[in-house]
Tab-separated table of C-alpha atoms in Angstrom:
chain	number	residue	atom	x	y	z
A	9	UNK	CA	-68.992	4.487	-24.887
A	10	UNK	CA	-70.869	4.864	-28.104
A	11	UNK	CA	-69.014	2.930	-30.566
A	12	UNK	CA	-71.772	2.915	-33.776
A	13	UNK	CA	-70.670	5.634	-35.936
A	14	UNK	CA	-73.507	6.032	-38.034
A	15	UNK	CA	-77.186	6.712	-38.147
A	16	UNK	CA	-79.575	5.255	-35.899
A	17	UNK	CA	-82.005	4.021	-38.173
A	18	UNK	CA	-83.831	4.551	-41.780
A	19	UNK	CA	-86.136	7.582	-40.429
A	20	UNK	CA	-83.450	9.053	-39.525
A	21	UNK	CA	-82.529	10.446	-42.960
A	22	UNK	CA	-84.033	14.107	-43.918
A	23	UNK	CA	-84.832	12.698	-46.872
A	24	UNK	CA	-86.377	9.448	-48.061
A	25	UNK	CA	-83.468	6.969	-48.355
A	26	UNK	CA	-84.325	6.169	-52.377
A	27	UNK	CA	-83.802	9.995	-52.896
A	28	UNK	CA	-80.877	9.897	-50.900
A	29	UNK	CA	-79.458	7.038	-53.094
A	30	UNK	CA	-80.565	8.385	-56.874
A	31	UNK	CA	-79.353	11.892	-55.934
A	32	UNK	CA	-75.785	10.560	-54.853
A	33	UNK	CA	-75.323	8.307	-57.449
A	34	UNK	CA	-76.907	11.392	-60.296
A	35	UNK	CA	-73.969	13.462	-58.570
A	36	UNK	CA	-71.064	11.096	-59.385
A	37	UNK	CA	-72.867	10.055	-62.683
A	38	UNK	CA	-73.114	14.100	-63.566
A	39	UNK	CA	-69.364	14.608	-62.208
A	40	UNK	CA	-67.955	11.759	-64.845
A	41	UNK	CA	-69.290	12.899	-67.901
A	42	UNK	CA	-68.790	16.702	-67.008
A	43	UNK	CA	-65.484	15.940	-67.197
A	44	UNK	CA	-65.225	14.140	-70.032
A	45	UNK	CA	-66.214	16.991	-71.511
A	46	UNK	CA	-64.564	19.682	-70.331
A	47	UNK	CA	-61.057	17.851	-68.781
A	48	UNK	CA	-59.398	16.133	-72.233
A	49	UNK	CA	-55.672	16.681	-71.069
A	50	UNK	CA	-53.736	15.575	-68.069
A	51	UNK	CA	-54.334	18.943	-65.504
A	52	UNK	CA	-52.690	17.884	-62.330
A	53	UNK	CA	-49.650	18.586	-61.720
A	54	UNK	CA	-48.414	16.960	-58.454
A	55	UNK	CA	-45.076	18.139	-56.669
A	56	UNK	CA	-44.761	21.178	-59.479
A	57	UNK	CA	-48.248	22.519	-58.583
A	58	UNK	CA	-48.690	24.957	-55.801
A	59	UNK	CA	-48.460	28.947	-54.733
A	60	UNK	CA	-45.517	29.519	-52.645
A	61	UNK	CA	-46.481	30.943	-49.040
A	62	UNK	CA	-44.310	33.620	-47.446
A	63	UNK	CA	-40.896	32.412	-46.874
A	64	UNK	CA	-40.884	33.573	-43.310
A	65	UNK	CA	-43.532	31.244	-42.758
A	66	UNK	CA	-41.420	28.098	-44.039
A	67	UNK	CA	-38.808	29.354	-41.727
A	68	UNK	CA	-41.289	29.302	-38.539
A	69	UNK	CA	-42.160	26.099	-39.690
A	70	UNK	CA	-39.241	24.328	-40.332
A	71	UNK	CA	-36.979	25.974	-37.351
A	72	UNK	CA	-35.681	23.791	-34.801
A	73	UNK	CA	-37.456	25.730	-32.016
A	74	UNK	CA	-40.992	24.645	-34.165
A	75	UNK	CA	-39.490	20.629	-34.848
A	76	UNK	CA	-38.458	20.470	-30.757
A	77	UNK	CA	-41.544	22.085	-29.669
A	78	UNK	CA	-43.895	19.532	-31.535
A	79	UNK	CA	-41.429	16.501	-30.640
A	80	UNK	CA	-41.902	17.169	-27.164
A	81	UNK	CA	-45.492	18.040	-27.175
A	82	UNK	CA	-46.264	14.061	-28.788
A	83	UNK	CA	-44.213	12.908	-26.033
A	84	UNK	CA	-46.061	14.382	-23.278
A	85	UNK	CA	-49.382	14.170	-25.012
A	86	UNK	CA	-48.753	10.112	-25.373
A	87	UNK	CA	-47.106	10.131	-21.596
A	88	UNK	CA	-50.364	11.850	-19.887
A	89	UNK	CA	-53.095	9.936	-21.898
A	90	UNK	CA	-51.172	6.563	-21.085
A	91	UNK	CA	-50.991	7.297	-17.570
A	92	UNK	CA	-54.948	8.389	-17.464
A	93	UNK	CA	-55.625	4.853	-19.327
A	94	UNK	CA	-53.578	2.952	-16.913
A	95	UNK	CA	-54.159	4.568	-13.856
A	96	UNK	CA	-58.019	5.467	-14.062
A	97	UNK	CA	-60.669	3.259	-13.780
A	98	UNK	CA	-61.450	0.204	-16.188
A	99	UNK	CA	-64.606	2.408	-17.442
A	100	UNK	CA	-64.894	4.802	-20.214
A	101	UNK	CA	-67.883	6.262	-18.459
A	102	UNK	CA	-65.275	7.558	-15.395
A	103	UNK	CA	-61.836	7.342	-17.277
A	104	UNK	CA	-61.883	9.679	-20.804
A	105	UNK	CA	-58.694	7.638	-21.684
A	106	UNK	CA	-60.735	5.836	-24.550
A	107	UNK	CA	-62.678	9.345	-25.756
A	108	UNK	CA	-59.040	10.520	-26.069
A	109	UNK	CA	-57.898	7.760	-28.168
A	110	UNK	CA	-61.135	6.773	-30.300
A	111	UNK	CA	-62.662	10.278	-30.756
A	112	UNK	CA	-59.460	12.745	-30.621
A	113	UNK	CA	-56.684	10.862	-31.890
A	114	UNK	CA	-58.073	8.733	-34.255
A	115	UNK	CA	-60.939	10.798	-35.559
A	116	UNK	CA	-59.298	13.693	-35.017
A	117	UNK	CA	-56.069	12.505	-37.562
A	118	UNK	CA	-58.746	13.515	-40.130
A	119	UNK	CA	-59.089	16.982	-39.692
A	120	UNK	CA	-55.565	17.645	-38.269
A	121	UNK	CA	-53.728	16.311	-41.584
A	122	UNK	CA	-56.736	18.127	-43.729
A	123	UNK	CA	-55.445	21.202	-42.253
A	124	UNK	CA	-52.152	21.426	-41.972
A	125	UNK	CA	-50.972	18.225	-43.749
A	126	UNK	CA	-48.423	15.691	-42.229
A	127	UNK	CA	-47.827	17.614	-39.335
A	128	UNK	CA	-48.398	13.938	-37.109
A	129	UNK	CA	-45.319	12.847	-38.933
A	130	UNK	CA	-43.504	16.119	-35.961
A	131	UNK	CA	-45.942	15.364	-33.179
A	132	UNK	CA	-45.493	11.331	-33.662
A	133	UNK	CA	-44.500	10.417	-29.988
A	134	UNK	CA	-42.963	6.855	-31.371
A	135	UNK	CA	-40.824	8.392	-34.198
A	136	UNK	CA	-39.378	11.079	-31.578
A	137	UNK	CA	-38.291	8.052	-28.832
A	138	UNK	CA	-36.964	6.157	-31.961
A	139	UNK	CA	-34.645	8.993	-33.141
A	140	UNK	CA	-33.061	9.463	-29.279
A	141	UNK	CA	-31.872	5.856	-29.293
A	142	UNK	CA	-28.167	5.406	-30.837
A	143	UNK	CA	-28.236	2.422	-33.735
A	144	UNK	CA	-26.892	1.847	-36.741
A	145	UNK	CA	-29.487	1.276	-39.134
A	146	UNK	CA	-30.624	-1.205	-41.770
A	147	UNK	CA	-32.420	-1.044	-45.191
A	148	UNK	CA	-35.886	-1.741	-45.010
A	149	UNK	CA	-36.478	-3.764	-47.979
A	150	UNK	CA	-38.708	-1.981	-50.593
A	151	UNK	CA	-40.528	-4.859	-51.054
A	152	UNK	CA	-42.262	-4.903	-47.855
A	153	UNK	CA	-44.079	-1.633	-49.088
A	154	UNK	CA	-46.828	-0.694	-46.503
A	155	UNK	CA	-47.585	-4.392	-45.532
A	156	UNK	CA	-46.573	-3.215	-41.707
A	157	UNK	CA	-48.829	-0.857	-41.643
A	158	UNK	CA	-51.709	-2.811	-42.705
A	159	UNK	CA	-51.134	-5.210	-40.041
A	160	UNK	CA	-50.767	-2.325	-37.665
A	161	UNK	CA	-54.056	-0.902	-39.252
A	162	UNK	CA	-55.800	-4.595	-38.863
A	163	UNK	CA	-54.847	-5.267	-35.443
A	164	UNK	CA	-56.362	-1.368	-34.210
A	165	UNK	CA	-59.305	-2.153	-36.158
A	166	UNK	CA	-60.143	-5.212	-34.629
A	167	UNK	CA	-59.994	-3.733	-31.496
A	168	UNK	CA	-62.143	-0.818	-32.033
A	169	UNK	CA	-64.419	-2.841	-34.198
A	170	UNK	CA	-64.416	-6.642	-33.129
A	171	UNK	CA	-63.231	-6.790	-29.171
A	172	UNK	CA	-66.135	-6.992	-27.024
A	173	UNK	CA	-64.095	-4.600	-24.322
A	174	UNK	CA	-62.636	-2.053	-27.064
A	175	UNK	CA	-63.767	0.408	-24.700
A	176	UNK	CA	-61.746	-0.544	-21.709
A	177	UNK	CA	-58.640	2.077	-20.484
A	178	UNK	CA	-56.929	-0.604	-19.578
A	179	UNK	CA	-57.284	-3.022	-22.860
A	180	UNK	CA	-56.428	0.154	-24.551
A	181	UNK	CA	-53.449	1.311	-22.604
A	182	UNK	CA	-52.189	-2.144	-23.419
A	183	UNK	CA	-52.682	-2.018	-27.190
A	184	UNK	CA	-50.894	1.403	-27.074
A	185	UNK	CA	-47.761	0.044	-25.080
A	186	UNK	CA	-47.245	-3.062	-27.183
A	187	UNK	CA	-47.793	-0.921	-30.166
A	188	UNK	CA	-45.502	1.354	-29.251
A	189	UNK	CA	-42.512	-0.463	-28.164
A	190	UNK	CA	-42.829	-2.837	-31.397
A	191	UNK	CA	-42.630	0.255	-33.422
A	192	UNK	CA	-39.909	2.101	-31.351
A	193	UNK	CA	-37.538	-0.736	-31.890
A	194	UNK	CA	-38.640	-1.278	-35.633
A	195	UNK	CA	-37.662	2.283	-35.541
A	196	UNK	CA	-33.905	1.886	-33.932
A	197	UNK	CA	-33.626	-0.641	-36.283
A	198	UNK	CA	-34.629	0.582	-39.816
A	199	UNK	CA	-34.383	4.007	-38.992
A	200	UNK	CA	-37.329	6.879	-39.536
A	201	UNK	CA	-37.981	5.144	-43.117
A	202	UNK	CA	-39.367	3.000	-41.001
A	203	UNK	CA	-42.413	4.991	-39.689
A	204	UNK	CA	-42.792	6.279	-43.018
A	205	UNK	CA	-43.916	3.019	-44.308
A	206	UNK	CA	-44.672	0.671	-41.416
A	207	UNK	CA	-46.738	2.862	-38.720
A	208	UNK	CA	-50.061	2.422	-39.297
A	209	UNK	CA	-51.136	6.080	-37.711
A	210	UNK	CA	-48.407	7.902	-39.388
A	211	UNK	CA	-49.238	6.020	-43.286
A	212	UNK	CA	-52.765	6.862	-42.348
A	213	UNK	CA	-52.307	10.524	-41.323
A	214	UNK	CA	-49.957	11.037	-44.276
A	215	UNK	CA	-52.085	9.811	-46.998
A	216	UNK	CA	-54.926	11.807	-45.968
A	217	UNK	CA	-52.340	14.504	-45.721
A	218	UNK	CA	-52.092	14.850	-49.194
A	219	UNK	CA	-55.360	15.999	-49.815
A	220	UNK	CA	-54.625	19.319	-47.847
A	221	UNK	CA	-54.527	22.749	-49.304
A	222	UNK	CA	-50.857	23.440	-47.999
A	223	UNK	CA	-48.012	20.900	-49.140
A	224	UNK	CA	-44.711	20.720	-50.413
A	225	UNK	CA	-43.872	21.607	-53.789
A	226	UNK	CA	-40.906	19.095	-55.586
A	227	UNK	CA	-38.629	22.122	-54.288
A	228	UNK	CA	-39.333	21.743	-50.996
A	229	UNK	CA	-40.764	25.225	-51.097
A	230	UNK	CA	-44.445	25.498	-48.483
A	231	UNK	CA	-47.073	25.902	-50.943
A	232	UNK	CA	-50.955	26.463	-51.034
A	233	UNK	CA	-52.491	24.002	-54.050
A	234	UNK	CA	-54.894	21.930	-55.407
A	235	UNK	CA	-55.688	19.356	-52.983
A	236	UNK	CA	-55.892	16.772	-55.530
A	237	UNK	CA	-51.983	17.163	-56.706
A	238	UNK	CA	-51.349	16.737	-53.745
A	239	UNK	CA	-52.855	12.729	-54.806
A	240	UNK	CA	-49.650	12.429	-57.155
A	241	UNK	CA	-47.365	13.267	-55.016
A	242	UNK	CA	-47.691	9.845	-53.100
A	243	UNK	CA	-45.290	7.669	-54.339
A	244	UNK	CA	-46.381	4.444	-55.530
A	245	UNK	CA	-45.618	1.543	-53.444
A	246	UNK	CA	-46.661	-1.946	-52.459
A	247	UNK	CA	-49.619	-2.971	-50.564
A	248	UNK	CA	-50.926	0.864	-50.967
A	249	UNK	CA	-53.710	-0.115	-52.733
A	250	UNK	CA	-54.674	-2.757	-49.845
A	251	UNK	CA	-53.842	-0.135	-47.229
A	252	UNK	CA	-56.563	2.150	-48.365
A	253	UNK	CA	-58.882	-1.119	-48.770
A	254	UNK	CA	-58.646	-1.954	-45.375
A	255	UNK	CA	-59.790	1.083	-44.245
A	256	UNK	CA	-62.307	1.358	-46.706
A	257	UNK	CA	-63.509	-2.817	-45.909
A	258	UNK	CA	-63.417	-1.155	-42.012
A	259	UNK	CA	-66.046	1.634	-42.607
A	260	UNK	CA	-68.024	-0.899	-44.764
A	261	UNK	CA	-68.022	-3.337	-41.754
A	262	UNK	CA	-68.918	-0.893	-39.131
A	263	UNK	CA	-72.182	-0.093	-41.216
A	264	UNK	CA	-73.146	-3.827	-41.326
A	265	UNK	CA	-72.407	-4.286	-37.798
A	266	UNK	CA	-75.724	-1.289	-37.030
A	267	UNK	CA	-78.083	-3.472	-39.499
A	268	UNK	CA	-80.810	-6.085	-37.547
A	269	UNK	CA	-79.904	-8.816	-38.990
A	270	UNK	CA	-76.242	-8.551	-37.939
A	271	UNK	CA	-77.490	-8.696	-34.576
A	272	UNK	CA	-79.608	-11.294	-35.040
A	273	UNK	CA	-76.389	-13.063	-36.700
A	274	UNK	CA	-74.135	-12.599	-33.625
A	275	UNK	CA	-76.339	-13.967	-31.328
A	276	UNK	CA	-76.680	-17.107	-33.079
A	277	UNK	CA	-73.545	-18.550	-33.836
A	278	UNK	CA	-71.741	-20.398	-30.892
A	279	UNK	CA	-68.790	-18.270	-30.265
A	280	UNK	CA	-70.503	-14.744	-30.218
A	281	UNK	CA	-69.020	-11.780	-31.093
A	282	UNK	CA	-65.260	-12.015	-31.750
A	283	UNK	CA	-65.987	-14.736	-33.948
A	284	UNK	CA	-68.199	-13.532	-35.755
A	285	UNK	CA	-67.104	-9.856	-35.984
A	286	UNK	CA	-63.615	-11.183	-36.956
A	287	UNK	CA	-65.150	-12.926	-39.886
A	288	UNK	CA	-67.273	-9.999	-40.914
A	289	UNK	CA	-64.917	-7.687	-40.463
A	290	UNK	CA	-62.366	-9.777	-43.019
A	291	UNK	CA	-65.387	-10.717	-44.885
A	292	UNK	CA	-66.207	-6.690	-45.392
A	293	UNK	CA	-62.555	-5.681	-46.255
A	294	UNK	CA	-62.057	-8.943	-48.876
A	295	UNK	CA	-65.180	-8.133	-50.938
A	296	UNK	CA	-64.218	-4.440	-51.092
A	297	UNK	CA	-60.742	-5.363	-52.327
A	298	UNK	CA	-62.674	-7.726	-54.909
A	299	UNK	CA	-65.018	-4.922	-56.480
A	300	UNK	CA	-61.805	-2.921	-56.398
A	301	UNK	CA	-60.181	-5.845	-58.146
A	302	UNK	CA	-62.858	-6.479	-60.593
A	303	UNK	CA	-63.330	-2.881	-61.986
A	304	UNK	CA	-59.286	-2.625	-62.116
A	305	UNK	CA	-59.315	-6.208	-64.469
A	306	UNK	CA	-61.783	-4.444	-66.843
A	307	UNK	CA	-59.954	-1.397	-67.019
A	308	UNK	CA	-56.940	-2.993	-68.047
A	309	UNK	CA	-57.573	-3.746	-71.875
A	310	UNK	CA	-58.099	-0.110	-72.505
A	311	UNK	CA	-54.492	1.009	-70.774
A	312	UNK	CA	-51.562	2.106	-72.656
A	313	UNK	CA	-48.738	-0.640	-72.322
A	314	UNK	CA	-46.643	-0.232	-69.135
A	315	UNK	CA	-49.037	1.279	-66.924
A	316	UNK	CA	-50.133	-0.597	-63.638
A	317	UNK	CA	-53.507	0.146	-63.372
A	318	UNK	CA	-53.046	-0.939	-59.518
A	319	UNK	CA	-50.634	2.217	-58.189
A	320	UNK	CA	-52.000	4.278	-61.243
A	321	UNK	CA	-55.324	4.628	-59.808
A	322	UNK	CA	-54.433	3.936	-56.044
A	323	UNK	CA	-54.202	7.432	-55.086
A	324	UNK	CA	-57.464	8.267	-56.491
A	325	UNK	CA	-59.099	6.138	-53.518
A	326	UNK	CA	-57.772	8.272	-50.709
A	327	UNK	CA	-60.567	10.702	-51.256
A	328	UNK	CA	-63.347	8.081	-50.850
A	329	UNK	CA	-61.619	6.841	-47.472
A	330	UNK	CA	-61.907	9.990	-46.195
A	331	UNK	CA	-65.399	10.912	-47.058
A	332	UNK	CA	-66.278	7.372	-45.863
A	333	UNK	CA	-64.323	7.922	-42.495
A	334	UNK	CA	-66.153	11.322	-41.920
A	335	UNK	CA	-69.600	9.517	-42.915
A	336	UNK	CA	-69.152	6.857	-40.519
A	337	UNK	CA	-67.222	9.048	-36.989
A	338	UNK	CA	-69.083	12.851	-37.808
A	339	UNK	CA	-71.801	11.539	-35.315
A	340	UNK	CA	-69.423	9.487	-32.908
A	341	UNK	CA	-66.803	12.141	-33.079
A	342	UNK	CA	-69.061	15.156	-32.020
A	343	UNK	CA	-71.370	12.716	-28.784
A	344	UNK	CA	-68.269	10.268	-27.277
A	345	UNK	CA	-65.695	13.144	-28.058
A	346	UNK	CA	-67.517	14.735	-25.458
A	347	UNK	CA	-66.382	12.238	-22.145
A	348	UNK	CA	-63.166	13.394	-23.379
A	349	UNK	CA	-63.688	16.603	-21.097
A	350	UNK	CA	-64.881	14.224	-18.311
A	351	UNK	CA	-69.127	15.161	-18.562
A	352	UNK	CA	-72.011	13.299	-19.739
A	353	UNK	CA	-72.740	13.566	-23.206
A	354	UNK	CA	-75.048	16.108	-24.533
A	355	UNK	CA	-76.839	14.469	-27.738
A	356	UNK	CA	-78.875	17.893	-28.533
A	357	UNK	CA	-75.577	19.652	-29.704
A	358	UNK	CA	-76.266	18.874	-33.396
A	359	UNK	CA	-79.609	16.965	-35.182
A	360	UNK	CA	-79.907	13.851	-36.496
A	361	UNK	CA	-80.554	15.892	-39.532
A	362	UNK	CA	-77.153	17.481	-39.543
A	363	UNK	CA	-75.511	14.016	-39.058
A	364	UNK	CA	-77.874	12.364	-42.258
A	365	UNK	CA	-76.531	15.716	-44.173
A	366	UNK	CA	-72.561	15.341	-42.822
A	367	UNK	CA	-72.364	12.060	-43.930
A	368	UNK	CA	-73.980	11.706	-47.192
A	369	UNK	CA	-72.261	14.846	-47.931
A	370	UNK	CA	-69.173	12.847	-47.180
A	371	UNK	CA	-69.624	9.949	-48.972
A	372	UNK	CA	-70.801	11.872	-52.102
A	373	UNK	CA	-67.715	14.506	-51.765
A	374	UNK	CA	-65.576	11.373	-51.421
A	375	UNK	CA	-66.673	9.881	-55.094
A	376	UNK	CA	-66.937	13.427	-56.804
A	377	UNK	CA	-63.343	14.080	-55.408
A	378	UNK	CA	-62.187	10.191	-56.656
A	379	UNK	CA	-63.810	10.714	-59.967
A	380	UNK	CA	-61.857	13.834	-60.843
A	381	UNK	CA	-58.848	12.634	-59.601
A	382	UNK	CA	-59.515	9.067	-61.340
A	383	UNK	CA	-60.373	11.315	-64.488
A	384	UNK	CA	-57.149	13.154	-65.033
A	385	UNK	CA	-55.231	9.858	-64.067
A	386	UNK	CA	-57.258	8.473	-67.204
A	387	UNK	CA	-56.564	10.732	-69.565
A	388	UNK	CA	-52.971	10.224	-69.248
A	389	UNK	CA	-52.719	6.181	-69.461
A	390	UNK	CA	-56.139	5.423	-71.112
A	391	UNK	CA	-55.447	4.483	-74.824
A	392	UNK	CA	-56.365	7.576	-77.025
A	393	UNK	CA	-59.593	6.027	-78.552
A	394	UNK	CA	-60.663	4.638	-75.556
A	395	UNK	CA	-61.123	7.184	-72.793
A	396	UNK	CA	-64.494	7.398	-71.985
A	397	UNK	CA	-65.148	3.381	-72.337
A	398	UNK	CA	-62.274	2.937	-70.293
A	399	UNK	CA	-63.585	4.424	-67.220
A	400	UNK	CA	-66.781	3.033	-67.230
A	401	UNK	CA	-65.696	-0.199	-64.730
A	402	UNK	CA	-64.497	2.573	-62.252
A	403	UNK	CA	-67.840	4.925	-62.507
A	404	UNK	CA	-69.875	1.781	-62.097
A	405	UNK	CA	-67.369	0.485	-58.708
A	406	UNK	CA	-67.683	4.316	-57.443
A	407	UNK	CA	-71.818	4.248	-57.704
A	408	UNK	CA	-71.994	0.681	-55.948
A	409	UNK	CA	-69.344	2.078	-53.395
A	410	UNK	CA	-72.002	5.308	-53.382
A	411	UNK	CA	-74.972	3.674	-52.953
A	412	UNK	CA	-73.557	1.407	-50.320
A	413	UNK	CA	-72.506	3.623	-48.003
A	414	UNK	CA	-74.993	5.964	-48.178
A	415	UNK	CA	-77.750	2.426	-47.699
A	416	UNK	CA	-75.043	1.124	-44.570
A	417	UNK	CA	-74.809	4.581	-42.649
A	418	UNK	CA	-78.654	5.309	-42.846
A	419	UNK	CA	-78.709	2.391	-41.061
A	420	UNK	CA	-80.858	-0.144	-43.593
């Protein structure tokens, strides 16, 4: 099982990895100050933006025969992949269990919720289970924000990216299980606010959901928009800031883990790889929150009074986790998503090339995306005389995040 998601090596880069570096950074640089000159009002507008789509359409969509259909189809999707993790053999090369769960589910969240938004929050097998059990529910406490999710988020991470045997069927049909009956009776307990806010796959899928074309207008009407209103329609909320860190710290981590002297590193210290890994890994994720941190503390002189620059500005992250997550699973995606047909991979199906491309592309799209999105946010909390200045800590956090990953998934 191929679990490096990036580049090889250095040479592996069409271009020479300075270029590679100037020219992503030039595009965010060229983005910001664009916009400062052409965007000088708020132009997002969030849950009022979007063109409605045929109203027969919203009926397919919302029908019961649609909502039952998808229900069902999570349940026996999550049913046959258990029973092909627990019931195959303990190998990844015989049992495509792990392709499945790696490659399609969680790679694939990406492209399924960029398409057709939060349709995992229908297919989610957990949520379905949940609702069929009789309880009387309790408030989840607002405080608790998405802090359930990020240790839902952490402990899936550290499997894929710290266990020594992430890769097992068996390891992994055990993660599922206890995931899934800790969430289930979360669920019969707080009810489906519950998933909305504590399932790591679901918060995941749904916040990437909100950069697709097709969304909800405030209405409730099916729309076609901007992806970026779709930003502002997240509600703010605690810990979502650190939720998007995390997976941000993740990517960051799974870079470093592909350089030589990480290797060198793991072999060294007395404990080997869980230690270590666990450290980086937390390591990786605390010094991302920091920059984050540290650009958001500079920013805050030039705010208007009231405004948290924290949730203000939260949303305008998503973008970069996604680029980031495309930059760092494009190449694992399209080789191990292959054992999940049960043959031996084929590693002439796209270049090296084509990878270097998909991924810078990625990271750069990310941070142009962010930018704008950061931009409008700006404009409306920024003090008046102080709009430009005031996003300066955030275009210099957006390069360094820029330059980063481009440097960690070339593979130097």
């Amino acid at each position: 099982m191929i679990l490096a998601h990036g580049l090889g090596g250095r040479s592996d880069l069409p271009v020479p990895l300075w270029l590679a570096l100037y020219a992503g950074a030039a595009a965010v640089v060229v983005s910001f100050f664009a916009l400062t000159i052409l965007w000088k009002e708020p132009k997002l507008r969030g849950a009022d933006a979007g063109r409605e789509l045929p109203l027969s359409l919203q009926r397919f969509v919302d029908s019961a025969f649609t909502r039952i259909a998808l229900r069902v189809l999570g349940v026996a999707l999550f049913a046959g992949f258990l029973a092909v993790a627990v019931a195959g053999p303990d190998s990844s090369a015989d049992n495509p269990a792990p392709a499945w769960f790696y490659a399609w589910f969680w790679v694939g969240l990406v492209p399924l919720s960029l398409l057709f938004g939060p349709v995992w929050r229908r297919l989610n097998p957990l949520r379905t289970v949940a609702s069929l059990i009789p309880a009387r529910h309790r408030e989840l406490p607002d405080r608790l924000g998405y802090l359930p999710a990020i240790l839902g988020l952490l402990a899936f991470l550290w499997l894929e990216l710290v266990f020594p045997y992430s890769d097992s069927p068996h390891a992994i049909a055990l993660f599922c299980a206890v995931y899934a009956v800790i969430h289930i009776a979360f669920g019969v307990v707080f009810g489906p606010r519950w998933f909305d806010r504590g399932d790591a796959f679901e918060v995941y899928a749904r916040l990437i959901a909100a950069l697709s074309p097709f969304g909800r207008r405030g209405d409730g009407r099916l729309v076609v928009r901007n992806p970026l209103d779709g930003l502002l329609t997240i509600s703010p909320a605690p810990w979502l800031t650190a939720l998007v860190l995390v997976v941000l710290g993740s990517t960051a981590f799974d870079g470093l883990t592909r350089l030589p002297f990480w290797t060198s590193l793991d072999a060294g210290v007395l404990g080997g790889t869980v230690l270590v890994g666990t450290a980086g890994l937390a390591a990786c994720i605390a010094l991302t929150y920091g920059a984050y941190a540290g650009a958001i503390s500079l920013t805050r002189p030039y705010l208007r009074r009231g405004f948290d620059p924290y949730p203000a500005f939260a949303p305008s992250l998503i973008p970069i986790m996604v680029g980031y997550t495309v930059a760092h699973y494009f190449s694992f995606a399209v080789f191990s998503g292959q054992q999940g047909f049960g043959r031996a991979i084929d590693y002439t199906v796209v270049s090296t090339g084509v990878i270097a491309l998909v991924q810078i592309a990625g990271i750069v799209a990310g941070h142009v995306l962010a930018v704008t999105s950061a931009h409008d946010r700006s404009v409306g909390v920024l003090r008046a005389n102080y709009v430009k200045v005031g996003q300066y800590p955030m275009l210099a956090l957006m390069i360094g995040y820029t330059a980063l990953g481009i440097a960690l998934v070339s593979g130097s």
